[in-house]
Amino acid sequence: MEAILNKCERDDFNYLSKVLDSYLSFTNDKRRKELLSKSDDCVQSKSELISLMDEQIKYYGSSDIAYLKRALFNTTSGVESNEIIEDVCNKLKIKIKKGGSTESRLERLVNSVVEKELLGKSPEELSKAFDGIGVGHADKEQILEHIKSNGKIAILPILVEILGPKITLGIIETIIISLIAKIVGREAAKQLVKELMKRNPWINALGPVLWALSGAWLAFDLQGPAYRKTVPIALYLGIVALRDGEEDSK
């Protein structure tokens, strides 16, 4: 995950650090916070912070017992990034294309989650949802007409074609942050919403969660505390990865 963590900004690190906090783990939260406080002014501290966060994410990708076994008998203590992504995909019942870098896999994860959410809504629900985040009437009607004519297949390319990549990324962020809020709780997601609004001022804020998730996620359940770390972290890093464009399209 280090390549993606290198693309993170201070607000990203602040959020990820909060998700990684735990009173009942073997991770060194105190050291991470110390490095975070120095990372703006010290390149070495930022580098150490990224390395430590990568190790802690891998830790949460495995059980405590498995982690200890790896720490005792192997050079690495956690699972590999691609294993975490695959595990998150299975948990969210999402399928993505195999192969490629960690960055491209995270992007596919996020895109697949958003496609699943959009496909889970009726045209009427989509219309209301687009109204809620400030998509213009003409653009909304064009999107819905396109879906009506061609069916709900690969909606994201339609959004990119009609709204452009910047607005589409804002919609992707809105949906992903809404799902993260469902996992970590609305209060914990407030800062994410503020950052979302800063990057996408065109969005109309209608409460702490900006997208009413479809029924596809109503049965969403996370068994075990580790999933409450790995799922929101993987989704969030997928957003970070998409900010400079999709790897698969480069």
mmCIF file with all atom_site columns, C-alpha atoms in Angstrom, residues 1 57-64 66 70 78-98 102 105-106 109 113 116 183 217 220-235:
data_model
loop_
_atom_site.group_PDB
_atom_site.id
_atom_site.type_symbol
_atom_site.label_atom_id
_atom_site.label_alt_id
_atom_site.label_comp_id
_atom_site.label_asym_id
_atom_site.label_entity_id
_atom_site.label_seq_id
_atom_site.pdbx_PDB_ins_code
_atom_site.Cartn_x
_atom_site.Cartn_y
_atom_site.Cartn_z
_atom_site.occupancy
_atom_site.B_iso_or_equiv
_atom_site.pdbx_formal_charge
_atom_site.auth_seq_id
_atom_site.auth_comp_id
_atom_site.auth_asym_id
_atom_site.auth_atom_id
_atom_site.pdbx_PDB_model_num
ATOM 1  C CA . MET A 1 1   ? 0.000   0.000   0.000   1.00 0.00 ? 1   MET A CA 1
ATOM 2  C CA . ILE A 1 57  ? -2.803  -1.993  7.501   1.00 0.00 ? 57  ILE A CA 1
ATOM 3  C CA . LYS A 1 58  ? -1.230  -5.374  6.776   1.00 0.00 ? 58  LYS A CA 1
ATOM 4  C CA . TYR A 1 59  ? -1.600  -6.242  10.453  1.00 0.00 ? 59  TYR A CA 1
ATOM 5  C CA . TYR A 1 60  ? -5.339  -5.656  10.327  1.00 0.00 ? 60  TYR A CA 1
ATOM 6  C CA . GLY A 1 61  ? -5.479  -7.740  7.176   1.00 0.00 ? 61  GLY A CA 1
ATOM 7  C CA . SER A 1 62  ? -4.698  -10.805 9.275   1.00 0.00 ? 62  SER A CA 1
ATOM 8  C CA . SER A 1 63  ? -5.898  -12.088 12.622  1.00 0.00 ? 63  SER A CA 1
ATOM 9  C CA . ASP A 1 64  ? -3.837  -11.380 15.736  1.00 0.00 ? 64  ASP A CA 1
ATOM 10 C CA . ALA A 1 66  ? -1.693  -15.185 12.301  1.00 0.00 ? 66  ALA A CA 1
ATOM 11 C CA . ARG A 1 70  ? 4.353   -14.242 10.858  1.00 0.00 ? 70  ARG A CA 1
ATOM 12 C CA . GLY A 1 78  ? 0.986   -9.002  7.899   1.00 0.00 ? 78  GLY A CA 1
ATOM 13 C CA . VAL A 1 79  ? -0.662  -10.159 4.721   1.00 0.00 ? 79  VAL A CA 1
ATOM 14 C CA . GLU A 1 80  ? 0.186   -8.722  1.320   1.00 0.00 ? 80  GLU A CA 1
ATOM 15 C CA . SER A 1 81  ? -1.787  -5.785  -0.110  1.00 0.00 ? 81  SER A CA 1
ATOM 16 C CA . ASN A 1 82  ? -3.428  -7.801  -2.879  1.00 0.00 ? 82  ASN A CA 1
ATOM 17 C CA . GLU A 1 83  ? -4.632  -10.348 -0.339  1.00 0.00 ? 83  GLU A CA 1
ATOM 18 C CA . ILE A 1 84  ? -6.274  -7.563  1.669   1.00 0.00 ? 84  ILE A CA 1
ATOM 19 C CA . ILE A 1 85  ? -7.962  -6.183  -1.459  1.00 0.00 ? 85  ILE A CA 1
ATOM 20 C CA . GLU A 1 86  ? -9.217  -9.621  -2.436  1.00 0.00 ? 86  GLU A CA 1
ATOM 21 C CA . ASP A 1 87  ? -10.554 -10.150 1.081   1.00 0.00 ? 87  ASP A CA 1
ATOM 22 C CA . VAL A 1 88  ? -12.368 -6.789  0.979   1.00 0.00 ? 88  VAL A CA 1
ATOM 23 C CA . CYS A 1 89  ? -13.843 -7.648  -2.438  1.00 0.00 ? 89  CYS A CA 1
ATOM 24 C CA . ASN A 1 90  ? -15.178 -10.923 -1.043  1.00 0.00 ? 90  ASN A CA 1
ATOM 25 C CA . LYS A 1 91  ? -16.636 -9.175  1.982   1.00 0.00 ? 91  LYS A CA 1
ATOM 26 C CA . LEU A 1 92  ? -18.403 -6.596  -0.196  1.00 0.00 ? 92  LEU A CA 1
ATOM 27 C CA . LYS A 1 93  ? -19.430 -9.277  -2.728  1.00 0.00 ? 93  LYS A CA 1
ATOM 28 C CA . ILE A 1 94  ? -17.553 -7.457  -5.481  1.00 0.00 ? 94  ILE A CA 1
ATOM 29 C CA . LYS A 1 95  ? -15.639 -9.013  -8.366  1.00 0.00 ? 95  LYS A CA 1
ATOM 30 C CA . ILE A 1 96  ? -12.745 -7.210  -10.025 1.00 0.00 ? 96  ILE A CA 1
ATOM 31 C CA . LYS A 1 97  ? -10.357 -8.079  -12.832 1.00 0.00 ? 97  LYS A CA 1
ATOM 32 C CA . LYS A 1 98  ? -7.223  -9.845  -11.644 1.00 0.00 ? 98  LYS A CA 1
ATOM 33 C CA . THR A 1 102 ? -2.126  -2.510  -6.076  1.00 0.00 ? 102 THR A CA 1
ATOM 34 C CA . ARG A 1 105 ? -6.820  -3.037  -8.014  1.00 0.00 ? 105 ARG A CA 1
ATOM 35 C CA . LEU A 1 106 ? -7.920  -0.444  -5.460  1.00 0.00 ? 106 LEU A CA 1
ATOM 36 C CA . LEU A 1 109 ? -12.595 -2.063  -6.181  1.00 0.00 ? 109 LEU A CA 1
ATOM 37 C CA . VAL A 1 113 ? -18.625 -0.729  -5.528  1.00 0.00 ? 113 VAL A CA 1
ATOM 38 C CA . LYS A 1 116 ? -23.065 -1.928  -7.755  1.00 0.00 ? 116 LYS A CA 1
ATOM 39 C CA . ILE A 1 183 ? -19.235 1.224   8.507   1.00 0.00 ? 183 ILE A CA 1
ATOM 40 C CA . TRP A 1 217 ? -26.027 -2.496  1.233   1.00 0.00 ? 217 TRP A CA 1
ATOM 41 C CA . PHE A 1 220 ? -24.003 -5.236  4.816   1.00 0.00 ? 220 PHE A CA 1
ATOM 42 C CA . ASP A 1 221 ? -22.384 -6.747  7.884   1.00 0.00 ? 221 ASP A CA 1
ATOM 43 C CA . LEU A 1 222 ? -18.813 -6.705  9.142   1.00 0.00 ? 222 LEU A CA 1
ATOM 44 C CA . GLN A 1 223 ? -17.912 -9.606  11.348  1.00 0.00 ? 223 GLN A CA 1
ATOM 45 C CA . GLY A 1 224 ? -14.777 -9.007  13.363  1.00 0.00 ? 224 GLY A CA 1
ATOM 46 C CA . PRO A 1 225 ? -13.102 -5.687  14.251  1.00 0.00 ? 225 PRO A CA 1
ATOM 47 C CA . ALA A 1 226 ? -10.404 -6.041  11.570  1.00 0.00 ? 226 ALA A CA 1
ATOM 48 C CA . TYR A 1 227 ? -12.973 -5.547  8.775   1.00 0.00 ? 227 TYR A CA 1
ATOM 49 C CA . ARG A 1 228 ? -13.904 -2.222  10.335  1.00 0.00 ? 228 ARG A CA 1
ATOM 50 C CA . LYS A 1 229 ? -10.343 -1.202  9.567   1.00 0.00 ? 229 LYS A CA 1
ATOM 51 C CA . THR A 1 230 ? -9.487  -2.889  6.265   1.00 0.00 ? 230 THR A CA 1
ATOM 52 C CA . VAL A 1 231 ? -12.740 -2.178  4.394   1.00 0.00 ? 231 VAL A CA 1
ATOM 53 C CA . PRO A 1 232 ? -12.883 1.619   4.967   1.00 0.00 ? 232 PRO A CA 1
ATOM 54 C CA . ILE A 1 233 ? -9.113  1.929   4.474   1.00 0.00 ? 233 ILE A CA 1
ATOM 55 C CA . ALA A 1 234 ? -9.165  0.037   1.160   1.00 0.00 ? 234 ALA A CA 1
ATOM 56 C CA . LEU A 1 235 ? -12.150 2.076   -0.066  1.00 0.00 ? 235 LEU A CA 1
#
